[in-house]
Amino acid sequence: MTVTVGPDDATIVVGGRLQYQALSTSTVTGWQWSLSDPTRGTISADGIFTASQPGALQVRACAANAPTICGAVAATVVGIPVSGGAPAVTVTPPTAVISAGQTVEFLVGAINFVTPGWTWVSLDDATASINASGLLTARRAGVTVVVACASSQPHYCGSAEVRVQ
């Protein structure tokens, strides 16, 4: 069994939130989420990470029905700059419900930082794929998380949830 967790190498500002998703090559009854350093933040049962302290950590997902089968990705929490406010990424719409075969265009915005571009990814490409400009195409019924990350360091990221009917 292989477990893939994403997004990888995300940078989150203290107080920021980011949705993570885990996928497996076999049947999983759910995920148990954890952090390698719980002083850096919290992660909900749904994989939503809330950052609280600067530093590096790993976000880990283990199969509820096979707790030794896990996947992990790196993340970095950064402090809020003294001036200018906290960097943030907005993904619009924040949630979408569409049918297989339909498309939806996502927009991304940078708050309090400048990026030369964005990297888009669907964490479950079999459910829905997204191109480099943020146009998502639904493929089959399911749920995926769409993530937009700054293409250069730090990789500030934002996410949206997509349900395909």
mmCIF file of C-alpha atoms in Angstrom:
data_model
loop_
_atom_site.group_PDB
_atom_site.id
_atom_site.type_symbol
_atom_site.label_atom_id
_atom_site.label_comp_id
_atom_site.label_asym_id
_atom_site.label_seq_id
_atom_site.Cartn_x
_atom_site.Cartn_y
_atom_site.Cartn_z
ATOM 1 C CA MET A 1 0.000 0.000 0.000
ATOM 2 C CA THR A 2 1.304 3.447 -0.919
ATOM 3 C CA VAL A 3 0.139 6.635 0.807
ATOM 4 C CA THR A 4 0.532 10.033 -0.834
ATOM 5 C CA VAL A 5 0.020 13.194 1.235
ATOM 6 C CA GLY A 6 -0.137 16.714 -0.103
ATOM 7 C CA PRO A 7 0.597 19.495 -0.522
ATOM 8 C CA ASP A 8 4.328 18.998 -0.006
ATOM 9 C CA ASP A 9 6.815 21.693 1.027
ATOM 10 C CA ALA A 10 4.130 24.271 1.876
ATOM 11 C CA THR A 11 4.924 27.423 3.842
ATOM 12 C CA ILE A 12 2.210 28.572 6.264
ATOM 13 C CA VAL A 13 2.193 31.779 8.306
ATOM 14 C CA VAL A 14 1.468 31.621 12.054
ATOM 15 C CA GLY A 15 -2.326 31.683 12.347
ATOM 16 C CA GLY A 16 -2.762 30.387 8.782
ATOM 17 C CA ARG A 17 -4.676 27.267 7.768
ATOM 18 C CA LEU A 18 -4.094 24.778 4.964
ATOM 19 C CA GLN A 19 -6.102 21.710 3.912
ATOM 20 C CA TYR A 20 -4.113 18.480 3.487
ATOM 21 C CA GLN A 21 -5.293 15.328 1.720
ATOM 22 C CA ALA A 22 -4.089 11.734 1.778
ATOM 23 C CA LEU A 23 -4.629 9.119 -0.932
ATOM 24 C CA SER A 24 -3.891 5.419 -0.902
ATOM 25 C CA THR A 25 -3.433 2.674 -3.478
ATOM 26 C CA SER A 26 -5.732 0.414 -1.436
ATOM 27 C CA THR A 27 -8.944 0.753 0.548
ATOM 28 C CA VAL A 28 -8.665 3.032 3.562
ATOM 29 C CA THR A 29 -11.476 3.581 6.079
ATOM 30 C CA GLY A 30 -10.211 6.993 7.107
ATOM 31 C CA TRP A 31 -7.084 8.866 8.144
ATOM 32 C CA GLN A 32 -5.416 9.625 11.436
ATOM 33 C CA TRP A 33 -3.541 12.905 11.124
ATOM 34 C CA SER A 34 -0.546 13.945 13.213
ATOM 35 C CA LEU A 35 2.339 16.407 13.266
ATOM 36 C CA SER A 36 5.989 15.577 13.896
ATOM 37 C CA ASP A 37 6.171 18.658 16.129
ATOM 38 C CA PRO A 38 2.805 19.481 17.763
ATOM 39 C CA THR A 39 4.223 22.751 19.111
ATOM 40 C CA ARG A 40 4.094 24.107 15.532
ATOM 41 C CA GLY A 41 0.295 23.825 15.238
ATOM 42 C CA THR A 42 -2.700 21.528 15.206
ATOM 43 C CA ILE A 43 -4.273 19.284 12.598
ATOM 44 C CA SER A 44 -7.947 18.369 12.560
ATOM 45 C CA ALA A 45 -9.465 14.963 11.887
ATOM 46 C CA ASP A 46 -10.204 16.296 8.366
ATOM 47 C CA GLY A 47 -6.560 17.222 7.673
ATOM 48 C CA ILE A 48 -6.799 20.982 8.200
ATOM 49 C CA PHE A 49 -3.517 22.283 9.591
ATOM 50 C CA THR A 50 -3.531 25.473 11.686
ATOM 51 C CA ALA A 51 -0.066 26.956 12.229
ATOM 52 C CA SER A 52 0.891 28.384 15.632
ATOM 53 C CA GLN A 53 4.719 28.499 16.006
ATOM 54 C CA PRO A 54 7.527 29.058 13.456
ATOM 55 C CA GLY A 55 9.645 26.071 12.460
ATOM 56 C CA ALA A 56 9.849 22.978 10.284
ATOM 57 C CA LEU A 57 7.686 19.887 10.702
ATOM 58 C CA GLN A 58 6.122 16.954 8.923
ATOM 59 C CA VAL A 59 2.402 16.448 8.377
ATOM 60 C CA ARG A 60 1.583 12.749 8.632
ATOM 61 C CA ALA A 61 -1.455 10.657 7.663
ATOM 62 C CA CYS A 62 -1.843 7.002 8.727
ATOM 63 C CA ALA A 63 -4.590 4.691 7.534
ATOM 64 C CA ALA A 64 -7.156 4.207 10.305
ATOM 65 C CA ASN A 65 -7.562 0.529 9.374
ATOM 66 C CA ALA A 66 -3.776 -0.041 9.024
ATOM 67 C CA PRO A 67 -2.002 2.416 11.371
ATOM 68 C CA THR A 68 1.490 1.363 10.268
ATOM 69 C CA ILE A 69 0.754 2.462 6.690
ATOM 70 C CA CYS A 70 1.541 6.176 6.594
ATOM 71 C CA GLY A 71 2.636 9.023 4.395
ATOM 72 C CA ALA A 72 4.233 12.329 5.358
ATOM 73 C CA VAL A 73 5.195 15.654 3.788
ATOM 74 C CA ALA A 74 7.340 18.571 4.885
ATOM 75 C CA ALA A 75 5.886 21.925 5.927
ATOM 76 C CA THR A 76 7.334 25.142 7.286
ATOM 77 C CA VAL A 77 5.641 27.626 9.601
ATOM 78 C CA VAL A 78 6.938 31.197 9.425
ATOM 79 C CA GLY A 79 6.336 34.144 11.732
ATOM 80 C CA ILE A 80 4.271 37.156 10.794
ATOM 81 C CA PRO A 81 6.453 40.001 9.493
ATOM 82 C CA VAL A 82 6.659 43.079 11.726
ATOM 83 C CA SER A 83 5.374 45.353 8.957
ATOM 84 C CA GLY A 84 2.968 44.818 6.115
ATOM 85 C CA GLY A 85 0.797 42.117 7.682
ATOM 86 C CA ALA A 86 0.809 38.367 7.305
ATOM 87 C CA PRO A 87 1.340 36.812 3.883
ATOM 88 C CA ALA A 88 -1.665 34.787 2.772
ATOM 89 C CA VAL A 89 -3.022 33.044 -0.296
ATOM 90 C CA THR A 90 -6.671 33.169 -1.299
ATOM 91 C CA VAL A 91 -8.182 30.555 -3.606
ATOM 92 C CA THR A 92 -11.577 31.395 -5.075
ATOM 93 C CA PRO A 93 -14.008 29.742 -4.917
ATOM 94 C CA PRO A 94 -13.046 28.171 -1.555
ATOM 95 C CA THR A 95 -15.353 25.200 -2.273
ATOM 96 C CA ALA A 96 -16.946 23.875 -5.451
ATOM 97 C CA VAL A 97 -19.505 21.180 -6.202
ATOM 98 C CA ILE A 98 -19.608 20.117 -9.857
ATOM 99 C CA SER A 99 -20.502 17.138 -12.021
ATOM 100 C CA ALA A 100 -18.082 14.870 -13.861
ATOM 101 C CA GLY A 101 -17.123 16.455 -17.177
ATOM 102 C CA GLN A 102 -17.690 20.024 -15.994
ATOM 103 C CA THR A 103 -15.003 22.650 -15.472
ATOM 104 C CA VAL A 104 -14.521 25.442 -12.970
ATOM 105 C CA GLU A 105 -11.918 28.179 -13.011
ATOM 106 C CA PHE A 106 -10.085 28.893 -9.772
ATOM 107 C CA LEU A 107 -8.478 32.238 -9.072
ATOM 108 C CA VAL A 108 -5.598 32.816 -6.702
ATOM 109 C CA GLY A 109 -4.401 35.942 -4.949
ATOM 110 C CA ALA A 110 -1.310 36.854 -2.955
ATOM 111 C CA ILE A 111 -1.764 39.021 0.122
ATOM 112 C CA ASN A 112 1.273 40.886 1.479
ATOM 113 C CA PHE A 113 3.833 39.186 -0.771
ATOM 114 C CA VAL A 114 4.798 39.091 -4.436
ATOM 115 C CA THR A 115 5.177 35.891 -6.411
ATOM 116 C CA PRO A 116 6.386 35.429 -9.983
ATOM 117 C CA GLY A 117 3.813 32.705 -10.562
ATOM 118 C CA TRP A 118 1.738 29.885 -9.151
ATOM 119 C CA THR A 119 1.910 26.115 -9.150
ATOM 120 C CA TRP A 120 -1.533 24.462 -9.193
ATOM 121 C CA VAL A 121 -2.135 20.877 -8.138
ATOM 122 C CA SER A 122 -5.152 18.653 -7.549
ATOM 123 C CA LEU A 123 -4.310 16.261 -4.722
ATOM 124 C CA ASP A 124 -6.500 13.595 -6.380
ATOM 125 C CA ASP A 125 -5.866 13.978 -10.095
ATOM 126 C CA ALA A 126 -8.088 10.978 -10.880
ATOM 127 C CA THR A 127 -11.099 12.840 -9.423
ATOM 128 C CA ALA A 128 -10.298 16.210 -11.001
ATOM 129 C CA SER A 129 -7.294 17.683 -12.758
ATOM 130 C CA ILE A 130 -6.216 21.317 -12.826
ATOM 131 C CA ASN A 131 -4.065 23.068 -15.401
ATOM 132 C CA ALA A 132 -1.354 25.697 -14.930
ATOM 133 C CA SER A 133 -3.856 28.561 -15.179
ATOM 134 C CA GLY A 134 -6.286 27.182 -12.554
ATOM 135 C CA LEU A 135 -8.900 25.561 -14.819
ATOM 136 C CA LEU A 136 -10.171 22.391 -13.144
ATOM 137 C CA THR A 137 -11.819 19.525 -15.069
ATOM 138 C CA ALA A 138 -13.928 17.047 -13.103
ATOM 139 C CA ARG A 139 -13.293 13.425 -14.077
ATOM 140 C CA ARG A 140 -15.188 11.153 -11.669
ATOM 141 C CA ALA A 141 -17.225 11.294 -8.463
ATOM 142 C CA GLY A 142 -15.149 12.004 -5.370
ATOM 143 C CA VAL A 143 -13.462 14.726 -3.352
ATOM 144 C CA THR A 144 -10.166 16.457 -3.990
ATOM 145 C CA VAL A 145 -8.284 19.403 -2.586
ATOM 146 C CA VAL A 146 -6.959 21.974 -5.059
ATOM 147 C CA VAL A 147 -3.804 23.791 -3.957
ATOM 148 C CA ALA A 148 -2.115 26.892 -5.350
ATOM 149 C CA CYS A 149 1.440 27.525 -4.105
ATOM 150 C CA ALA A 150 3.832 30.339 -4.902
ATOM 151 C CA SER A 151 6.274 29.031 -7.491
ATOM 152 C CA SER A 152 9.286 30.432 -5.614
ATOM 153 C CA GLN A 153 10.396 30.211 -1.985
ATOM 154 C CA PRO A 154 8.720 30.600 0.378
ATOM 155 C CA HIS A 155 5.998 28.369 -1.065
ATOM 156 C CA TYR A 156 2.982 30.095 0.488
ATOM 157 C CA CYS A 157 -0.090 28.009 -0.363
ATOM 158 C CA GLY A 158 -3.861 28.243 -0.365
ATOM 159 C CA SER A 159 -6.422 25.499 -0.872
ATOM 160 C CA ALA A 160 -10.002 24.811 -1.904
ATOM 161 C CA GLU A 161 -12.150 21.688 -1.683
ATOM 162 C CA VAL A 162 -13.839 20.217 -4.766
ATOM 163 C CA ARG A 163 -16.682 17.688 -4.664
ATOM 164 C CA VAL A 164 -17.436 15.944 -7.928
ATOM 165 C CA GLN A 165 -20.885 14.362 -8.203
#
